[in-house]
Amino acid sequence: MNRIADTPETASTPVGFDRAGAERTADGLIAGLLADPSTRVVAVDADRVAGGADGAPLLFRPDDPGLAELIDDDTLVGFVGRLHGAPVLVRAVRRPQDAPWPALRTLTIADAPLVETLITAVALGRWFRDAGHCPVCGGTAPLTQAGWARRCSSCSREHFPRTDPAIIVAVTHGDRLLLGSNAMWEQNRFSCFAGFVEAGESLESAVVREVAEEAGVRVSDASYVGSQAWPYPRSLMLGFRAEAESETAARPDGEEILAVRWFTRAEIRAALAGESEIILPGSASIAHRLITEWVAAGA
Ligand SMILES: [Zn+2]
């Protein structure tokens, strides 16, 4: 097995993560990369990445016996792209019971190209496992384009990995920020409001609806901040700022959100510094970015 840091790299290799889409249709791409000792393989099961005892994700060589033990379906393999120039494959595998593989959302990794590689691998690996049949006719739909498409063996329709848009909003009023605490979280953990975009709905309408539903507040002037792929199971988080019409209406929905609270910048700074009982989202999330950018804007 190889640590991430063992990825072959020299001063002349490209930096970053390249999705290398033009390579996907090359004849024999996967077979060639499986025989290439510079290839690295990410093994995924649902939202977990094969990792070592220390909780760090592993990049396998294609012929690693430890990887071979995990494979239960040899067809579930795809080309993720190139990480710092090295080809990366993903395999959907079965995690051995009680193997301490890290869930991607809990990892704190500073190497942004590696994070993008792992997120893409998890998104593809879940789709390999979950979408083996044509949604139109129910026929089997084997992977094509090195894992980036399927073609139905019965009706010949092509299918591609799905992405579900979801909005996440930093709600402000004057110099205060409204956050909510989800029923599934530990006490004192707060974050921005979020939800899926419904069929036929615009992003702006979804922002207004979700904040009204979860926090009882009417917002206006939603402005787009940025996005983040979040394969849980297949979301694209679209981050917004929006201004509440009033502070007084805020109340939790009592089901999804158990508490809502207006925070000052000083309170958020203290929480970010670990100097209060309030727990904020981890640094890999777009919620963290929305919150920290709001704090910085008032400095
Ligand atoms: Zn079909």
mmCIF file of C-alpha atoms and ligand atoms in Angstrom:
data_model
loop_
_atom_site.group_PDB
_atom_site.id
_atom_site.type_symbol
_atom_site.label_atom_id
_atom_site.label_comp_id
_atom_site.label_asym_id
_atom_site.label_seq_id
_atom_site.Cartn_x
_atom_site.Cartn_y
_atom_site.Cartn_z
ATOM 1 C CA MET A 1 0.000 0.000 0.000
ATOM 2 C CA ASN A 2 1.057 3.547 -0.539
ATOM 3 C CA ARG A 3 0.649 6.689 1.424
ATOM 4 C CA ILE A 4 -0.714 9.618 -0.514
ATOM 5 C CA ALA A 5 2.717 11.228 -0.286
ATOM 6 C CA ASP A 6 4.192 8.297 -2.235
ATOM 7 C CA THR A 7 2.398 9.356 -5.418
ATOM 8 C CA PRO A 8 5.109 9.634 -8.075
ATOM 9 C CA GLU A 9 5.868 13.289 -8.535
ATOM 10 C CA THR A 10 8.806 15.317 -9.795
ATOM 11 C CA ALA A 11 9.335 19.028 -10.217
ATOM 12 C CA SER A 12 8.166 18.770 -13.826
ATOM 13 C CA THR A 13 4.897 16.884 -13.224
ATOM 14 C CA PRO A 14 1.657 18.865 -13.443
ATOM 15 C CA VAL A 15 0.269 20.093 -10.150
ATOM 16 C CA GLY A 16 -3.335 19.618 -9.186
ATOM 17 C CA PHE A 17 -6.213 17.395 -10.196
ATOM 18 C CA ASP A 18 -6.979 17.034 -13.906
ATOM 19 C CA ARG A 19 -10.256 15.302 -14.808
ATOM 20 C CA ALA A 20 -8.585 14.410 -18.129
ATOM 21 C CA GLY A 21 -11.920 13.900 -19.882
ATOM 22 C CA ALA A 22 -10.320 13.474 -23.297
ATOM 23 C CA GLU A 23 -8.615 10.270 -22.133
ATOM 24 C CA ARG A 24 -11.836 8.474 -21.126
ATOM 25 C CA THR A 25 -12.738 7.203 -24.580
ATOM 26 C CA ALA A 26 -9.282 5.807 -25.397
ATOM 27 C CA ASP A 27 -9.382 2.108 -26.328
ATOM 28 C CA GLY A 28 -8.186 -0.141 -23.493
ATOM 29 C CA LEU A 29 -7.616 2.763 -21.099
ATOM 30 C CA ILE A 30 -8.583 0.906 -17.910
ATOM 31 C CA ALA A 31 -6.688 -2.281 -18.812
ATOM 32 C CA GLY A 32 -3.611 -0.231 -19.635
ATOM 33 C CA LEU A 33 -3.753 1.732 -16.383
ATOM 34 C CA LEU A 34 -4.250 -1.458 -14.346
ATOM 35 C CA ALA A 35 -0.915 -2.672 -15.765
ATOM 36 C CA ASP A 36 0.848 0.668 -15.190
ATOM 37 C CA PRO A 37 2.881 0.805 -11.936
ATOM 38 C CA SER A 38 2.458 4.598 -11.739
ATOM 39 C CA THR A 39 -1.337 4.226 -11.439
ATOM 40 C CA ARG A 40 -2.941 4.742 -8.034
ATOM 41 C CA VAL A 41 -6.300 3.256 -7.017
ATOM 42 C CA VAL A 42 -8.828 4.713 -4.565
ATOM 43 C CA ALA A 43 -11.062 1.997 -3.082
ATOM 44 C CA VAL A 44 -14.469 3.238 -1.925
ATOM 45 C CA ASP A 45 -17.524 1.740 -0.247
ATOM 46 C CA ALA A 46 -20.465 4.180 0.007
ATOM 47 C CA ASP A 47 -19.008 7.365 1.540
ATOM 48 C CA ARG A 48 -15.915 5.649 2.947
ATOM 49 C CA VAL A 49 -12.444 5.519 1.430
ATOM 50 C CA ALA A 50 -10.090 2.614 2.197
ATOM 51 C CA GLY A 51 -7.750 3.912 4.854
ATOM 52 C CA GLY A 52 -4.968 2.850 7.150
ATOM 53 C CA ALA A 53 -5.110 2.270 10.879
ATOM 54 C CA ASP A 54 -4.321 5.962 11.396
ATOM 55 C CA GLY A 55 -7.523 6.965 9.570
ATOM 56 C CA ALA A 56 -5.739 8.464 6.553
ATOM 57 C CA PRO A 57 -6.949 7.454 3.064
ATOM 58 C CA LEU A 58 -4.758 5.070 1.063
ATOM 59 C CA LEU A 59 -3.788 5.099 -2.588
ATOM 60 C CA PHE A 60 -3.092 1.520 -3.723
ATOM 61 C CA ARG A 61 -0.891 0.270 -6.504
ATOM 62 C CA PRO A 62 -3.091 -1.667 -8.974
ATOM 63 C CA ASP A 63 -1.440 -5.027 -8.094
ATOM 64 C CA ASP A 64 -1.548 -4.556 -4.303
ATOM 65 C CA PRO A 65 -2.763 -7.846 -2.736
ATOM 66 C CA GLY A 66 -4.534 -5.798 -0.036
ATOM 67 C CA LEU A 67 -6.628 -4.182 -2.754
ATOM 68 C CA ALA A 68 -7.380 -7.504 -4.477
ATOM 69 C CA GLU A 69 -8.898 -8.806 -1.223
ATOM 70 C CA LEU A 70 -11.467 -5.992 -1.211
ATOM 71 C CA ILE A 71 -12.798 -6.443 -4.760
ATOM 72 C CA ASP A 72 -16.121 -8.262 -5.112
ATOM 73 C CA ASP A 73 -17.068 -7.066 -8.619
ATOM 74 C CA ASP A 74 -14.203 -6.632 -11.068
ATOM 75 C CA THR A 75 -16.302 -4.506 -13.479
ATOM 76 C CA LEU A 76 -16.802 -1.613 -11.022
ATOM 77 C CA VAL A 77 -13.689 0.365 -11.929
ATOM 78 C CA GLY A 78 -13.289 3.798 -13.505
ATOM 79 C CA PHE A 79 -10.761 6.494 -14.384
ATOM 80 C CA VAL A 80 -10.982 9.425 -11.957
ATOM 81 C CA GLY A 81 -8.352 11.597 -13.617
ATOM 82 C CA ARG A 82 -4.759 12.628 -12.956
ATOM 83 C CA LEU A 83 -3.506 13.740 -9.544
ATOM 84 C CA HIS A 84 -0.253 15.678 -9.896
ATOM 85 C CA GLY A 85 0.147 13.883 -13.233
ATOM 86 C CA ALA A 86 -0.348 10.315 -11.935
ATOM 87 C CA PRO A 87 -3.373 8.378 -13.251
ATOM 88 C CA VAL A 88 -5.966 7.570 -10.578
ATOM 89 C CA LEU A 89 -8.589 4.814 -10.787
ATOM 90 C CA VAL A 90 -11.544 4.208 -8.483
ATOM 91 C CA ARG A 91 -12.880 0.800 -7.519
ATOM 92 C CA ALA A 92 -16.181 0.224 -5.743
ATOM 93 C CA VAL A 93 -15.285 -2.446 -3.175
ATOM 94 C CA ARG A 94 -16.660 -4.001 0.016
ATOM 95 C CA ARG A 95 -15.304 -2.661 3.278
ATOM 96 C CA PRO A 96 -14.390 -5.494 5.649
ATOM 97 C CA GLN A 97 -16.607 -5.455 8.703
ATOM 98 C CA ASP A 98 -15.203 -3.126 11.379
ATOM 99 C CA ALA A 99 -12.381 -1.821 9.132
ATOM 100 C CA PRO A 100 -11.805 1.750 10.363
ATOM 101 C CA TRP A 101 -12.094 3.453 6.988
ATOM 102 C CA PRO A 102 -12.630 7.202 7.199
ATOM 103 C CA ALA A 103 -15.842 8.800 5.977
ATOM 104 C CA LEU A 104 -14.833 11.484 3.523
ATOM 105 C CA ARG A 105 -16.803 14.178 5.321
ATOM 106 C CA THR A 106 -14.766 13.709 8.517
ATOM 107 C CA LEU A 107 -11.353 14.094 6.875
ATOM 108 C CA THR A 108 -9.325 17.259 7.175
ATOM 109 C CA ILE A 109 -6.889 17.245 4.252
ATOM 110 C CA ALA A 110 -4.996 20.367 3.278
ATOM 111 C CA ASP A 111 -4.135 19.167 -0.262
ATOM 112 C CA ALA A 112 -7.076 20.574 -2.278
ATOM 113 C CA PRO A 113 -6.351 18.513 -5.450
ATOM 114 C CA LEU A 114 -6.333 15.337 -3.351
ATOM 115 C CA VAL A 115 -9.679 16.305 -1.788
ATOM 116 C CA GLU A 116 -11.142 16.854 -5.263
ATOM 117 C CA THR A 117 -9.769 13.478 -6.376
ATOM 118 C CA LEU A 118 -11.301 11.668 -3.395
ATOM 119 C CA ILE A 119 -14.667 13.448 -3.745
ATOM 120 C CA THR A 120 -14.812 12.518 -7.437
ATOM 121 C CA ALA A 121 -13.837 8.920 -6.630
ATOM 122 C CA VAL A 122 -16.589 8.622 -4.007
ATOM 123 C CA ALA A 123 -19.175 10.167 -6.355
ATOM 124 C CA LEU A 124 -18.281 7.714 -9.136
ATOM 125 C CA GLY A 125 -17.924 4.696 -6.840
ATOM 126 C CA ARG A 126 -21.391 5.195 -5.349
ATOM 127 C CA TRP A 127 -22.879 5.500 -8.820
ATOM 128 C CA PHE A 128 -21.126 2.287 -9.917
ATOM 129 C CA ARG A 129 -22.870 0.434 -7.091
ATOM 130 C CA ASP A 130 -26.272 2.147 -7.141
ATOM 131 C CA ALA A 131 -27.151 2.552 -10.819
ATOM 132 C CA GLY A 132 -26.521 -0.748 -12.571
ATOM 133 C CA HIS A 133 -29.904 -0.811 -14.283
ATOM 134 C CA CYS A 134 -31.453 1.447 -16.904
ATOM 135 C CA PRO A 135 -34.032 3.772 -15.248
ATOM 136 C CA VAL A 136 -36.109 3.703 -18.463
ATOM 137 C CA CYS A 137 -36.498 -0.022 -19.194
ATOM 138 C CA GLY A 138 -34.773 -1.805 -16.295
ATOM 139 C CA GLY A 139 -32.165 -3.459 -18.525
ATOM 140 C CA THR A 140 -28.603 -3.900 -17.367
ATOM 141 C CA ALA A 141 -26.442 -0.880 -18.172
ATOM 142 C CA PRO A 142 -22.683 -1.631 -18.153
ATOM 143 C CA LEU A 143 -20.184 1.174 -17.602
ATOM 144 C CA THR A 144 -18.696 2.925 -20.635
ATOM 145 C CA GLN A 145 -16.320 5.888 -21.097
ATOM 146 C CA ALA A 146 -13.973 4.584 -18.398
ATOM 147 C CA GLY A 147 -16.761 4.735 -15.795
ATOM 148 C CA TRP A 148 -18.294 8.123 -16.717
ATOM 149 C CA ALA A 149 -21.338 6.764 -18.576
ATOM 150 C CA ARG A 150 -23.512 3.667 -18.950
ATOM 151 C CA ARG A 151 -25.208 2.287 -22.010
ATOM 152 C CA CYS A 152 -28.328 0.148 -21.575
ATOM 153 C CA SER A 153 -27.826 -3.299 -23.091
ATOM 154 C CA SER A 154 -31.553 -3.475 -23.888
ATOM 155 C CA CYS A 155 -32.722 -0.032 -25.130
ATOM 156 C CA SER A 156 -29.271 1.503 -25.833
ATOM 157 C CA ARG A 157 -30.002 4.710 -23.951
ATOM 158 C CA GLU A 158 -26.987 6.395 -22.369
ATOM 159 C CA HIS A 159 -26.969 7.403 -18.716
ATOM 160 C CA PHE A 160 -24.561 9.592 -16.759
ATOM 161 C CA PRO A 161 -23.767 10.092 -13.057
ATOM 162 C CA ARG A 162 -26.471 12.261 -11.483
ATOM 163 C CA THR A 163 -25.835 15.358 -9.404
ATOM 164 C CA ASP A 164 -28.583 16.758 -7.179
ATOM 165 C CA PRO A 165 -28.465 20.526 -6.567
ATOM 166 C CA ALA A 166 -28.875 21.683 -2.980
ATOM 167 C CA ILE A 167 -28.698 25.206 -1.606
ATOM 168 C CA ILE A 168 -26.951 26.294 1.595
ATOM 169 C CA VAL A 169 -27.491 29.776 2.979
ATOM 170 C CA ALA A 170 -25.790 32.166 5.376
ATOM 171 C CA VAL A 171 -28.742 34.246 6.648
ATOM 172 C CA THR A 172 -27.809 37.664 7.985
ATOM 173 C CA HIS A 173 -29.607 40.628 9.510
ATOM 174 C CA GLY A 174 -27.489 43.710 9.988
ATOM 175 C CA ASP A 175 -24.354 42.532 11.766
ATOM 176 C CA ARG A 176 -25.708 39.215 12.977
ATOM 177 C CA LEU A 177 -25.697 35.724 11.447
ATOM 178 C CA LEU A 178 -28.491 33.168 11.885
ATOM 179 C CA LEU A 179 -27.461 29.520 12.280
ATOM 180 C CA GLY A 180 -29.438 26.381 13.080
ATOM 181 C CA SER A 181 -28.780 23.184 14.995
ATOM 182 C CA ASN A 182 -29.908 20.003 13.222
ATOM 183 C CA ALA A 183 -31.797 17.293 15.090
ATOM 184 C CA MET A 184 -29.190 14.722 14.002
ATOM 185 C CA TRP A 185 -26.238 16.654 15.439
ATOM 186 C CA GLU A 186 -24.742 16.859 18.908
ATOM 187 C CA GLN A 187 -25.880 19.704 21.131
ATOM 188 C CA ASN A 188 -24.287 23.098 20.417
ATOM 189 C CA ARG A 189 -23.327 22.253 16.814
ATOM 190 C CA PHE A 190 -24.605 25.009 14.521
ATOM 191 C CA SER A 191 -24.409 25.567 10.772
ATOM 192 C CA CYS A 192 -26.056 27.292 7.835
ATOM 193 C CA PHE A 193 -29.500 26.269 6.542
ATOM 194 C CA ALA A 194 -29.554 23.849 3.613
ATOM 195 C CA GLY A 195 -31.871 21.739 1.524
ATOM 196 C CA PHE A 196 -32.431 20.147 -1.857
ATOM 197 C CA VAL A 197 -33.752 22.095 -4.810
ATOM 198 C CA GLU A 198 -37.157 20.653 -5.746
ATOM 199 C CA ALA A 199 -38.268 19.702 -9.251
ATOM 200 C CA GLY A 200 -39.137 22.813 -11.237
ATOM 201 C CA GLU A 201 -37.697 25.199 -8.625
ATOM 202 C CA SER A 202 -35.127 27.957 -9.150
ATOM 203 C CA LEU A 203 -32.145 28.274 -6.812
ATOM 204 C CA GLU A 204 -33.439 31.631 -5.543
ATOM 205 C CA SER A 205 -36.864 30.162 -4.729
ATOM 206 C CA ALA A 206 -35.234 27.226 -2.953
ATOM 207 C CA VAL A 207 -33.248 29.649 -0.755
ATOM 208 C CA VAL A 208 -36.417 31.521 0.272
ATOM 209 C CA ARG A 209 -38.426 28.318 0.850
ATOM 210 C CA GLU A 210 -35.783 26.421 2.847
ATOM 211 C CA VAL A 211 -35.039 29.310 5.220
ATOM 212 C CA ALA A 212 -38.763 29.927 5.764
ATOM 213 C CA GLU A 213 -39.371 26.217 6.444
ATOM 214 C CA GLU A 214 -36.415 25.585 8.728
ATOM 215 C CA ALA A 215 -36.080 28.924 10.537
ATOM 216 C CA GLY A 216 -39.394 30.778 10.042
ATOM 217 C CA VAL A 217 -37.612 33.764 8.501
ATOM 218 C CA ARG A 218 -38.327 35.553 5.230
ATOM 219 C CA VAL A 219 -35.182 36.398 3.277
ATOM 220 C CA SER A 220 -34.497 38.513 0.229
ATOM 221 C CA ASP A 221 -31.488 39.555 -1.851
ATOM 222 C CA ALA A 222 -30.026 36.044 -2.148
ATOM 223 C CA SER A 223 -26.584 36.291 -3.718
ATOM 224 C CA TYR A 224 -24.466 33.387 -4.952
ATOM 225 C CA VAL A 225 -21.130 32.789 -3.209
ATOM 226 C CA GLY A 226 -19.724 29.498 -4.535
ATOM 227 C CA SER A 227 -20.269 25.752 -4.820
ATOM 228 C CA GLN A 228 -18.933 22.445 -3.564
ATOM 229 C CA ALA A 229 -19.463 18.879 -4.751
ATOM 230 C CA TRP A 230 -20.702 16.822 -1.804
ATOM 231 C CA PRO A 231 -21.319 13.157 -2.679
ATOM 232 C CA TYR A 232 -23.737 12.413 0.219
ATOM 233 C CA PRO A 233 -25.064 10.792 -1.767
ATOM 234 C CA ARG A 234 -24.654 12.978 -4.839
ATOM 235 C CA SER A 235 -25.203 16.647 -4.008
ATOM 236 C CA LEU A 236 -23.803 19.810 -5.467
ATOM 237 C CA MET A 237 -23.977 22.400 -2.685
ATOM 238 C CA LEU A 238 -24.663 25.916 -3.996
ATOM 239 C CA GLY A 239 -23.750 28.510 -1.360
ATOM 240 C CA PHE A 240 -25.695 31.779 -0.914
ATOM 241 C CA ARG A 241 -25.880 34.810 1.341
ATOM 242 C CA ALA A 242 -29.331 36.244 2.058
ATOM 243 C CA GLU A 243 -30.690 39.024 4.284
ATOM 244 C CA ALA A 244 -33.555 38.359 6.704
ATOM 245 C CA GLU A 245 -36.420 40.869 6.740
ATOM 246 C CA SER A 246 -36.538 40.722 10.549
ATOM 247 C CA GLU A 247 -34.780 39.044 13.472
ATOM 248 C CA THR A 248 -37.820 38.398 15.578
ATOM 249 C CA ALA A 249 -39.526 35.742 13.466
ATOM 250 C CA ALA A 250 -36.701 33.192 13.771
ATOM 251 C CA ARG A 251 -37.851 29.877 15.261
ATOM 252 C CA PRO A 252 -36.822 26.273 14.590
ATOM 253 C CA ASP A 253 -39.132 23.964 12.644
ATOM 254 C CA GLY A 254 -38.890 21.504 15.545
ATOM 255 C CA GLU A 255 -38.308 18.528 13.265
ATOM 256 C CA GLU A 256 -35.181 18.964 11.161
ATOM 257 C CA ILE A 257 -33.920 22.001 13.086
ATOM 258 C CA LEU A 258 -34.149 21.988 16.881
ATOM 259 C CA ALA A 259 -32.622 25.403 17.623
ATOM 260 C CA VAL A 260 -31.903 28.644 15.776
ATOM 261 C CA ARG A 261 -29.743 31.448 17.092
ATOM 262 C CA TRP A 262 -28.446 34.835 15.986
ATOM 263 C CA PHE A 263 -24.689 35.175 16.437
ATOM 264 C CA THR A 264 -22.444 38.228 16.583
ATOM 265 C CA ARG A 265 -19.082 38.202 14.837
ATOM 266 C CA ALA A 266 -17.351 38.085 18.226
ATOM 267 C CA GLU A 267 -19.300 34.924 19.120
ATOM 268 C CA ILE A 268 -18.406 33.276 15.814
ATOM 269 C CA ARG A 269 -14.730 34.232 16.165
ATOM 270 C CA ALA A 270 -14.674 32.668 19.635
ATOM 271 C CA ALA A 271 -16.287 29.462 18.319
ATOM 272 C CA LEU A 272 -13.818 29.258 15.404
ATOM 273 C CA ALA A 273 -10.978 29.624 17.895
ATOM 274 C CA GLY A 274 -12.402 26.812 20.055
ATOM 275 C CA GLU A 275 -13.052 29.278 22.875
ATOM 276 C CA SER A 276 -16.769 28.643 23.310
ATOM 277 C CA GLU A 277 -19.164 25.708 23.615
ATOM 278 C CA ILE A 278 -20.484 26.365 20.083
ATOM 279 C CA ILE A 279 -19.259 23.864 17.430
ATOM 280 C CA LEU A 280 -19.096 25.071 13.818
ATOM 281 C CA PRO A 281 -18.716 23.103 10.536
ATOM 282 C CA GLY A 282 -15.318 21.637 9.588
ATOM 283 C CA SER A 283 -12.933 23.508 7.337
ATOM 284 C CA ALA A 284 -13.592 21.261 4.295
ATOM 285 C CA SER A 285 -17.247 22.344 4.024
ATOM 286 C CA ILE A 286 -18.751 25.251 2.137
ATOM 287 C CA ALA A 287 -20.693 26.087 5.322
ATOM 288 C CA HIS A 288 -17.356 26.879 6.957
ATOM 289 C CA ARG A 289 -16.463 29.142 4.043
ATOM 290 C CA LEU A 290 -19.811 30.985 4.213
ATOM 291 C CA ILE A 291 -19.371 31.584 7.935
ATOM 292 C CA THR A 292 -15.716 32.636 7.819
ATOM 293 C CA GLU A 293 -16.274 34.974 4.852
ATOM 294 C CA TRP A 294 -19.101 36.667 6.743
ATOM 295 C CA VAL A 295 -16.829 37.126 9.783
ATOM 296 C CA ALA A 296 -14.009 38.510 7.616
ATOM 297 C CA ALA A 297 -16.362 40.967 5.869
ATOM 298 C CA GLY A 298 -16.997 42.682 9.183
ATOM 299 C CA ALA A 299 -13.374 42.960 10.257
HETATM 300 ZN ZN ZN B 1 -32.866 0.684 -21.153
#
